Each structure stands twice: as structure tokens, then as C-alpha cells.
mmCIF file of C-alpha atoms and ligand atoms in Angstrom:
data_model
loop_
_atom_site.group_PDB
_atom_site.id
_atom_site.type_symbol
_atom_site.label_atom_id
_atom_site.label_comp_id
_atom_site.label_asym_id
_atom_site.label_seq_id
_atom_site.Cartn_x
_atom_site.Cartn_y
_atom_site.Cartn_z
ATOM 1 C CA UNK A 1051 2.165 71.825 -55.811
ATOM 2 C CA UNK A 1052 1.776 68.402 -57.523
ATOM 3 C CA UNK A 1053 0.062 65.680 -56.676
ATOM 4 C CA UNK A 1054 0.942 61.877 -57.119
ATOM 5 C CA UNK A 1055 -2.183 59.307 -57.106
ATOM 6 C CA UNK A 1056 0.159 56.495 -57.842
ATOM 7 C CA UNK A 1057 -1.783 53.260 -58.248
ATOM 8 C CA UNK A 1058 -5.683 54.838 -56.542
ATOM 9 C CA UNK A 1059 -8.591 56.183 -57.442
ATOM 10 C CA UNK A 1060 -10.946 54.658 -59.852
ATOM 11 C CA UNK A 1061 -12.937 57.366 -61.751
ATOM 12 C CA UNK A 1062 -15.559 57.643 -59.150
ATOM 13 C CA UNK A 1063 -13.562 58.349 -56.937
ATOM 14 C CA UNK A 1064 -11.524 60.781 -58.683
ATOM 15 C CA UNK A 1065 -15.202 62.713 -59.555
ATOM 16 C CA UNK A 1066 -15.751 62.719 -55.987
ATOM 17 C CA UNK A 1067 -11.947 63.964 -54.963
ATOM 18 C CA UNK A 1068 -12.209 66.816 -57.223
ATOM 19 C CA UNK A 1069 -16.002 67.833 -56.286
ATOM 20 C CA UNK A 1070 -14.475 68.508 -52.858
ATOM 21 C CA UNK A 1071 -10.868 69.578 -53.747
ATOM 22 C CA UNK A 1072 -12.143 72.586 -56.700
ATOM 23 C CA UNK A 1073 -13.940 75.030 -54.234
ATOM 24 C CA UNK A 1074 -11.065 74.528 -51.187
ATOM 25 C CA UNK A 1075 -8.672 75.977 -54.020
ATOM 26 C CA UNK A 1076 -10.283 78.018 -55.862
ATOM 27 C CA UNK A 1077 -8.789 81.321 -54.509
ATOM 28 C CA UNK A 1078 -5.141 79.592 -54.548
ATOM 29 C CA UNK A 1079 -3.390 81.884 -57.259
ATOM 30 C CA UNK A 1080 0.319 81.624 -55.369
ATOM 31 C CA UNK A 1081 1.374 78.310 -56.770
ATOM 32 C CA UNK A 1082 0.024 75.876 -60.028
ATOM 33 C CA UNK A 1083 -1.424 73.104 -58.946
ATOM 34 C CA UNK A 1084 -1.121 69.835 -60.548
ATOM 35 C CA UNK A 1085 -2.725 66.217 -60.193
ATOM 36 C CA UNK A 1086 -1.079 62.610 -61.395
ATOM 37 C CA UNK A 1087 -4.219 60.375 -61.390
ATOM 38 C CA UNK A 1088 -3.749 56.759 -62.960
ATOM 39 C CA UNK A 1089 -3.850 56.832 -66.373
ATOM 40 C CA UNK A 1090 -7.637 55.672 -66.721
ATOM 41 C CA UNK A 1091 -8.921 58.378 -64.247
ATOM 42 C CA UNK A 1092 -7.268 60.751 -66.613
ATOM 43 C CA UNK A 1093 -10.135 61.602 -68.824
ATOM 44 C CA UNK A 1094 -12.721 62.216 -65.508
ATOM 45 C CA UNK A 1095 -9.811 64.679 -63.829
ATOM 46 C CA UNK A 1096 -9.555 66.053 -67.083
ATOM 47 C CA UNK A 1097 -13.160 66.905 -67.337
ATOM 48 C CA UNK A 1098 -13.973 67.772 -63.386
ATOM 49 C CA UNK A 1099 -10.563 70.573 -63.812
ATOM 50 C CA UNK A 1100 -11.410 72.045 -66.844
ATOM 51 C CA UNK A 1101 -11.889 75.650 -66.423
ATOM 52 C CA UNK A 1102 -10.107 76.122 -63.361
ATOM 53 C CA UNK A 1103 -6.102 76.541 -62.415
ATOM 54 C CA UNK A 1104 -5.585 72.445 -61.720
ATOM 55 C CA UNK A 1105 -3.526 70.891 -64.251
ATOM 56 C CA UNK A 1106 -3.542 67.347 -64.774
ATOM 57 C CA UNK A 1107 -0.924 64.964 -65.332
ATOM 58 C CA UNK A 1108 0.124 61.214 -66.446
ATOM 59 C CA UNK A 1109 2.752 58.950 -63.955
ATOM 60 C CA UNK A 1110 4.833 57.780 -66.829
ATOM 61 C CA UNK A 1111 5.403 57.226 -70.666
ATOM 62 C CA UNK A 1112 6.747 55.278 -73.361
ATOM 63 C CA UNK A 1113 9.928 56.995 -75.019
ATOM 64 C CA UNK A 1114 8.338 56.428 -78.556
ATOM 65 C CA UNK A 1115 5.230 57.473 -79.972
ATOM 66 C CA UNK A 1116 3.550 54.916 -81.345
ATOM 67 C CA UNK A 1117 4.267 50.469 -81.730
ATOM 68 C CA UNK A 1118 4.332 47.083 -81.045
ATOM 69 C CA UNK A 1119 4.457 47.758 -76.979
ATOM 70 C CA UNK A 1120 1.753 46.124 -75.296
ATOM 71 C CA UNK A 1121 0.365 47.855 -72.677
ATOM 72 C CA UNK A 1122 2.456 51.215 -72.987
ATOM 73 C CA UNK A 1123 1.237 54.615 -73.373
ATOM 74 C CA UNK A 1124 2.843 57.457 -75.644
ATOM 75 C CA UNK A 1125 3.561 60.984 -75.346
ATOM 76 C CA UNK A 1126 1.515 62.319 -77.926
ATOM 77 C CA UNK A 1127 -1.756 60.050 -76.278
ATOM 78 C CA UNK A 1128 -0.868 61.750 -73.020
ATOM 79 C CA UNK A 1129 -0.952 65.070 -74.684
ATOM 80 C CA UNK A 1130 -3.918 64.119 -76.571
ATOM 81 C CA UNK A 1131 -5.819 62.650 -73.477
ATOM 82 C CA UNK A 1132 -5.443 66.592 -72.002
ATOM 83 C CA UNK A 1133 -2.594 65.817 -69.779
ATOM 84 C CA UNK A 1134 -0.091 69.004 -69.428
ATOM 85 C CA UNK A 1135 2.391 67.354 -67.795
ATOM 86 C CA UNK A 1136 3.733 63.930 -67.028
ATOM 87 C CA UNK A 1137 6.137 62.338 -64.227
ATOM 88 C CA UNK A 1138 9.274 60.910 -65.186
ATOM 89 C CA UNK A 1139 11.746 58.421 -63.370
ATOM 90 C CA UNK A 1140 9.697 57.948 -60.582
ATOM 91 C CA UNK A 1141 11.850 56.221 -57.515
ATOM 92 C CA UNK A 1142 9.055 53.190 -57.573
ATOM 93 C CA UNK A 1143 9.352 53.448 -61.559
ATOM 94 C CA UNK A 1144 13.340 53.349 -60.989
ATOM 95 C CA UNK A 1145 13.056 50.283 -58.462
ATOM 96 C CA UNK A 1146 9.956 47.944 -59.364
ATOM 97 C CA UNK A 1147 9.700 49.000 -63.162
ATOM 98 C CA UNK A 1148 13.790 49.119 -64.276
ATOM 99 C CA UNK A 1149 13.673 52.183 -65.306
ATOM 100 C CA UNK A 1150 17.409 53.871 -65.893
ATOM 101 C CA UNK A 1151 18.963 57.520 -66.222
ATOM 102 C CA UNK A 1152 18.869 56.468 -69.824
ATOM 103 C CA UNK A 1153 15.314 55.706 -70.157
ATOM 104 C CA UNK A 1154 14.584 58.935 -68.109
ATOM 105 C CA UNK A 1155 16.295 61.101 -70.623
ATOM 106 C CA UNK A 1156 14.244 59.368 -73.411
ATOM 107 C CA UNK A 1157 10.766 59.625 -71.988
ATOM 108 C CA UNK A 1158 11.817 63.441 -71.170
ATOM 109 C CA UNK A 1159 12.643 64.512 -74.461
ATOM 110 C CA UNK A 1160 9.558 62.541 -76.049
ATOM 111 C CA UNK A 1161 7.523 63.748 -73.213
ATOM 112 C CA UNK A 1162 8.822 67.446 -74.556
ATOM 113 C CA UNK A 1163 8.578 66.714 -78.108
ATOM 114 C CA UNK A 1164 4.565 66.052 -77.479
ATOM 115 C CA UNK A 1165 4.400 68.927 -75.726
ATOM 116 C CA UNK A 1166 4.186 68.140 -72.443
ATOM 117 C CA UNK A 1167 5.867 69.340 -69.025
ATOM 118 C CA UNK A 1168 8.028 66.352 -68.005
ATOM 119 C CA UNK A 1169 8.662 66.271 -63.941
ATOM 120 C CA UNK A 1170 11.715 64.373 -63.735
ATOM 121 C CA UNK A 1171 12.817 62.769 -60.503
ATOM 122 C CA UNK A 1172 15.473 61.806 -58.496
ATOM 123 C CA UNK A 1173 16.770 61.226 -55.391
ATOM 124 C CA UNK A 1174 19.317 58.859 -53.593
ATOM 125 C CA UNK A 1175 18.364 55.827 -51.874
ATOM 126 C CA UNK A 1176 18.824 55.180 -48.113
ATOM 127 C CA UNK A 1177 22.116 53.524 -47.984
ATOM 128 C CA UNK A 1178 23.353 56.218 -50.320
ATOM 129 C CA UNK A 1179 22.832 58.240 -47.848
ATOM 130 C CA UNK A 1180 23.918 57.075 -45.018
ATOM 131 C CA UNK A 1181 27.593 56.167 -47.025
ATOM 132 C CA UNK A 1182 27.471 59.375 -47.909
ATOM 133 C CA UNK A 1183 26.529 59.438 -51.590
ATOM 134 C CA UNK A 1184 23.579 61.777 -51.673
ATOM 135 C CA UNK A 1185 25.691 64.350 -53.648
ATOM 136 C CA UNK A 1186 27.285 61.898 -56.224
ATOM 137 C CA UNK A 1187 23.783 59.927 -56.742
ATOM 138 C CA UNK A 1188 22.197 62.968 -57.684
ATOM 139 C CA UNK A 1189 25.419 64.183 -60.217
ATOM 140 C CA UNK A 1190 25.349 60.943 -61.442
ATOM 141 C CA UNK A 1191 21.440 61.493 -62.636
ATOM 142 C CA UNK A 1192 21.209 64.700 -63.197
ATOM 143 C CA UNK A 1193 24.567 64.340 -65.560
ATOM 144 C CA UNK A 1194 22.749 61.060 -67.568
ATOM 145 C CA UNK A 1195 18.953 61.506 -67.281
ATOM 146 C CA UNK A 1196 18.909 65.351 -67.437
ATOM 147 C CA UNK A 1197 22.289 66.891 -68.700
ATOM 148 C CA UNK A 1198 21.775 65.327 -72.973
ATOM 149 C CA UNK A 1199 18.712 67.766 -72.971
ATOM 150 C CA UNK A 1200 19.240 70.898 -75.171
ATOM 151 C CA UNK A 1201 19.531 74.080 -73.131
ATOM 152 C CA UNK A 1202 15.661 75.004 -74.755
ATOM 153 C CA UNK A 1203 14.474 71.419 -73.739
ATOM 154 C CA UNK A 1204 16.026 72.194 -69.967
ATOM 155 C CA UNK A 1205 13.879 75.468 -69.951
ATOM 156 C CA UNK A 1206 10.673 73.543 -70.405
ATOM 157 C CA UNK A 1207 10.808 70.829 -67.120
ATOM 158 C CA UNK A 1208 10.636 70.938 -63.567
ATOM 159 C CA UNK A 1209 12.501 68.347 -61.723
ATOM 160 C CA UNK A 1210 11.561 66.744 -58.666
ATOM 161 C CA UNK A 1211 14.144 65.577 -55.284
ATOM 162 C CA UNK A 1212 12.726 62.853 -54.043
ATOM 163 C CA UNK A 1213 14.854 60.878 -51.345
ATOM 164 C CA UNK A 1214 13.527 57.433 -51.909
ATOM 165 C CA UNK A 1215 14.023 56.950 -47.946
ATOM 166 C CA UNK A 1216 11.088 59.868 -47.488
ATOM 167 C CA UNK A 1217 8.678 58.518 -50.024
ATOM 168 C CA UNK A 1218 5.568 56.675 -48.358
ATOM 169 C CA UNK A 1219 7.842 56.089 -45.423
ATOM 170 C CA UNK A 1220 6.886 58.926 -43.043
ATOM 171 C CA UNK A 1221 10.469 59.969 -42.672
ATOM 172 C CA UNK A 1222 10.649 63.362 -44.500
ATOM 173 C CA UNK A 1223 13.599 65.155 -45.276
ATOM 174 C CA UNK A 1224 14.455 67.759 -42.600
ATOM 175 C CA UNK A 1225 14.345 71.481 -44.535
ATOM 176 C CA UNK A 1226 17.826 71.944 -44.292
ATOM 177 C CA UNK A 1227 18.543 68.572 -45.927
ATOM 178 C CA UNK A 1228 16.159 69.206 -48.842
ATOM 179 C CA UNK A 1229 17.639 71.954 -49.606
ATOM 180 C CA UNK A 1230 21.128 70.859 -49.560
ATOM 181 C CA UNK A 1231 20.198 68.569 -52.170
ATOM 182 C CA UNK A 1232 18.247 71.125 -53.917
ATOM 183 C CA UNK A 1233 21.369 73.235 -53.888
ATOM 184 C CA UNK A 1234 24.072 70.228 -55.213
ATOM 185 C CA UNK A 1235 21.017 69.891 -57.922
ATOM 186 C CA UNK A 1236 21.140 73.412 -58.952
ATOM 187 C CA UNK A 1237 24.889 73.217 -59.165
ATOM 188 C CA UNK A 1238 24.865 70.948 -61.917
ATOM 189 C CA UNK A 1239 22.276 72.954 -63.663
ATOM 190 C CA UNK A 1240 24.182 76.123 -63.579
ATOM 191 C CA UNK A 1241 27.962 73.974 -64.548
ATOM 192 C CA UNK A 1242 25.496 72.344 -67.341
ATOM 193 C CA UNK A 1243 23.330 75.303 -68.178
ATOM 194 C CA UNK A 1244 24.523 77.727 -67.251
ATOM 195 C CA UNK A 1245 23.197 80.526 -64.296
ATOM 196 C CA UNK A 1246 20.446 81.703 -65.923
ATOM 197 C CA UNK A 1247 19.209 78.421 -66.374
ATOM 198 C CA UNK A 1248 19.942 77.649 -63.072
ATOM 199 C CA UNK A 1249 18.184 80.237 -61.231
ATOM 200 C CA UNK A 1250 14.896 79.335 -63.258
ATOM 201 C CA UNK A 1251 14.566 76.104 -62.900
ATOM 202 C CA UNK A 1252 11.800 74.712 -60.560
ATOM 203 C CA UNK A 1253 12.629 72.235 -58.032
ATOM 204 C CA UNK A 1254 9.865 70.336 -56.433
ATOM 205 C CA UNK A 1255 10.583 68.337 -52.755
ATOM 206 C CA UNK A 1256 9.379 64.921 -52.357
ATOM 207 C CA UNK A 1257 8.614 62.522 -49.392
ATOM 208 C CA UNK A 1258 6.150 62.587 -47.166
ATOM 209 C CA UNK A 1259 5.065 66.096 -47.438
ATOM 210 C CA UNK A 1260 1.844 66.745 -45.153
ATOM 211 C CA UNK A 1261 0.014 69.835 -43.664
ATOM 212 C CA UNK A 1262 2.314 69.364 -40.852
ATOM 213 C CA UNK A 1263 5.596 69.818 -42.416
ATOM 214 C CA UNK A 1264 4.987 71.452 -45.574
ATOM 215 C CA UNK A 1265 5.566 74.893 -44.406
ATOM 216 C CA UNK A 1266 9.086 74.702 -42.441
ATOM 217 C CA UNK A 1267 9.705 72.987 -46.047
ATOM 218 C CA UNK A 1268 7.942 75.843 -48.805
ATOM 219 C CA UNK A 1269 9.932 78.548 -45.893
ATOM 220 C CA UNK A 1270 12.997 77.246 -47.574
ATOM 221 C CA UNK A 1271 14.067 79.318 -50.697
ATOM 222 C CA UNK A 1272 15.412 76.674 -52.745
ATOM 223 C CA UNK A 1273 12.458 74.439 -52.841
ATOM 224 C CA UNK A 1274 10.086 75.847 -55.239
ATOM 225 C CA UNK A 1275 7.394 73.247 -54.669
ATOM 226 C CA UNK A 1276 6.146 69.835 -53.053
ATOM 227 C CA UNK A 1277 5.391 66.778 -55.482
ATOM 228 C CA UNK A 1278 3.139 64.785 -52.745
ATOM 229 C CA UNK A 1279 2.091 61.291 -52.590
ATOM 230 C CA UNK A 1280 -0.186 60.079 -49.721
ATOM 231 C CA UNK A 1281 -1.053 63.352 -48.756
ATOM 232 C CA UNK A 1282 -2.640 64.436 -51.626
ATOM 233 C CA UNK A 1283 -5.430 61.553 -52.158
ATOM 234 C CA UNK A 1284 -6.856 63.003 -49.578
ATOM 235 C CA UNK A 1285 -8.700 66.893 -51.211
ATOM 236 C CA UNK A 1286 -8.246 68.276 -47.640
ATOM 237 C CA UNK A 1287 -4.806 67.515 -47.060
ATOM 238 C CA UNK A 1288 -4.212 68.004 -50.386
ATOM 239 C CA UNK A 1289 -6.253 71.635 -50.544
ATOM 240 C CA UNK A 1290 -4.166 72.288 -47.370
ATOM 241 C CA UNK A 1291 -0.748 71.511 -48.837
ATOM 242 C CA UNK A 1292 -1.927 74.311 -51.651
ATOM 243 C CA UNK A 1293 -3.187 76.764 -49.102
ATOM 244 C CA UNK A 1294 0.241 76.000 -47.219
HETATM 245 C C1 PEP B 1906 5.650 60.380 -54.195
HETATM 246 O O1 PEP B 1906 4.946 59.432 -54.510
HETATM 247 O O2 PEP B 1906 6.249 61.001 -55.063
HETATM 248 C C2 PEP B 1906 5.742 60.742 -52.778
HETATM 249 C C3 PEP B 1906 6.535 61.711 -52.430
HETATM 250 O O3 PEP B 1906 4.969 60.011 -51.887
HETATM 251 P P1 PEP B 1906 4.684 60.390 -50.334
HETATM 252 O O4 PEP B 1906 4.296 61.851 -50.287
HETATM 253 O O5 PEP B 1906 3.557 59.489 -49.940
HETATM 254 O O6 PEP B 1906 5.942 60.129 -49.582
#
């Protein structure tokens, strides 16, 4: 069960989150449980988790791992900032940012190479959708920002189906179109893969996930987990969406 801060929380207010959110999860053994804060409330989330289950992780990377790029971040200073994970090819990263299936793949591998659990997203916009896309949008970035990872690299990320319609918007995914998508992703990971491969990787749903919704969602065997946005600033809802 991840958790996306996006751009909130200073690092008061990420003390404060997880003096509330550590004792409503403390028994939660079911599921890891991972938080995104902004990159400066990193070191506080860092500090307030350490010694319990709560993993902590970074919203994006640079692809190389150290130069002249103002105002980037590398894998190895994610790793080294006690991040076990990062999120890769966000939608918003993908729309406001320019990021491509390209730079997806790179920040993936160096995200891998430093150690850390990339959670690569994807996830068709609304007029895909609605033209009937959804299956070829997803092919297209699984096949480009996914499929030039080694078979040992693939083993090592989770990915996360995020239909940019869902995200922030309220509109969630019914169950049975997550995991249609979830399914069409699979396929490409067992065709690329291999079965194996396929049956172990973790897929994570996206968009809108709340306390309300989150179970008709997790009841669904292909979705192996939520990666949450609004719902998880919030350590009740978020505690909640763990406890599902
Ligand atoms: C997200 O930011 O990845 C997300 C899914 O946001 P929300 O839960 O707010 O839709």
C-alpha cells in the first residue's frame, strides 16, 4: 500500500503525519507499506519510520548519477538519503514534466542500479479511453518504458496502473476495469518475461483510492496493491487504506 505526498507536507508536518499514522499500523503485517514524501521531508520520514514496517520513498529521479543538472536528484542520493524505493513515470511527471517511455526506462534501470525499488507507472489518458485505446496505451508503455529491462531487473519493480482520468479526479476505476487493465498489463509481462515472471510481478491500482472503495478494489485478485494520492495525506485514511 503506497502512498503518494506529491507536492505537501513540509517536515513538520510530515513529523506530525507519522506520530499519528505509526501506532494505527503497527499490527498491519498483511501488506508493506510505503510513503512518497517530497524530497525534503525525506530525511524526517526517514527518521520518524525507522524501526518499524513503513518504507519510504522518493517521487522521481535523474537517469544519471551524478552532473551538471541543476536542481535534479540521483539514484544513488535517493538510496543514500534512506529511500527504498522511488516512483517512476508518474502521469503528472508524464504531462507537466515531459517525461517519455524512454526516460522511464532510464530512471528505472538507474533507480535499480542504486539499489532501489522503482514503481513504474502507467496508465491511459481519458480520451484513450473513451476511443478505445486503453489496451494499446498500456502495450505501447509497457513495450518502451518497461520491456528493455533484463529479465533480473523486471524481478526487482512493482509497477503501478494508474488511469490518468482517476488520479485526483474522484472518478476511480470500477474493479472490474482495473483489473482488465491489470490483466492486458500482465499479458505483456508473461509474452516479455515470460509466466513466471508474470505471475510475480506486483501490480499496484491508482486513482482515487479511499476507505470507501478500496476494498471492492484489494477483493480483486489481480490488483496486488493501491498506490494512493489524496487519500493518504491524511494518517487515518491512509492507516485505513492499510487496515483495508
Ligand atoms: C496518485 O497521485 O498517484 C494518485 C493516484 O492520486 P489520487 O489517489 O489522489 O487519485
Amino acid at each position: 500500500m503506497a502512498g503518494n505526498w506529491k507536492m505537501f507536507k513540509t517536515s513538520a508536518e510530515t513529523a506530525a503525519f507519522f506520530e499519528k499514522f505509526l501506532p494505527l499500523v503497527a499490527a498491519a503485517e498483511h501488506c508493506e507499506v510505503l510513503i512518497c514524501p517530497p524530497y525534503l521531508s525525506v530525511a524526517t520520514a526517514v527518521q520518524a519510520a525507522s524501526g518499524t514496517r513503513v518504507r519510504i520513498g522518493a517521487q522521481n529521479l535523474h537517469w544519471k548519477n551524478e552532473g551538471a543538472f541543476t536542481g535534479e536528484v540521483s539514484a544513488p542520493m535517493v538510496r543514500d538519503s534512506g529511500c527504498t524505493h522511488v516512483l517512476v513515470g508518474h502521469s503528472e511527471r508524464r504531462q507537466f514534466f515531459g517525461e517519455t517511455d524512454k526516460s522511464v526506462n532510464d530512471k528505472a534501470a538507474a533507480a535499480l542500479g542504486a539499489g532501489l525499488t522503482p514503481v513504474i507507472c502507467v496508465g491511459e489518458r481519458l480520451e484513450q479511453r473513451q476511443s478505445g485505446e486503453t489496451e494499446a496505451v498500456l502495450t505501447e508503455q509497457f513495450q518502451n518504458g518497461i520491456g528493455p529491462l533484463s529479465p533480473e531487473q523486471f524481478g526487482r519493480i512493482l509497477i503501478a496502473y494508474e488511469p490518468v482520468w482517476a488520479i485526483g479526479t474522484g472518478l476511480v476505476a470500477t474493479p472490474d476495469q482495473a483489473a482488465d487493465a491489470h490483466r492486458a498489463i500482465r499479458a505483456q509481462a508473461r509474452a516479455r518475461y515470460g509466466e513466471a515472471a508474470a505471475a510475480g510481478i506486483r501490480i499496484l491500482y491508482g486513482g482515487s483510492v479511499k476507505p470507501d472503495n478500496v476494498k471492492g478494489l484489494m477483493a480483486q485478485p489481480e490488483i496486488d496493491g493501491a498506490l494512493v494520492g489524496g487519500a493518504s495525506l491524511d494518517p487515518f485514511s491512509f492507516a485505513s487504506l492499510v487496515n483495508f
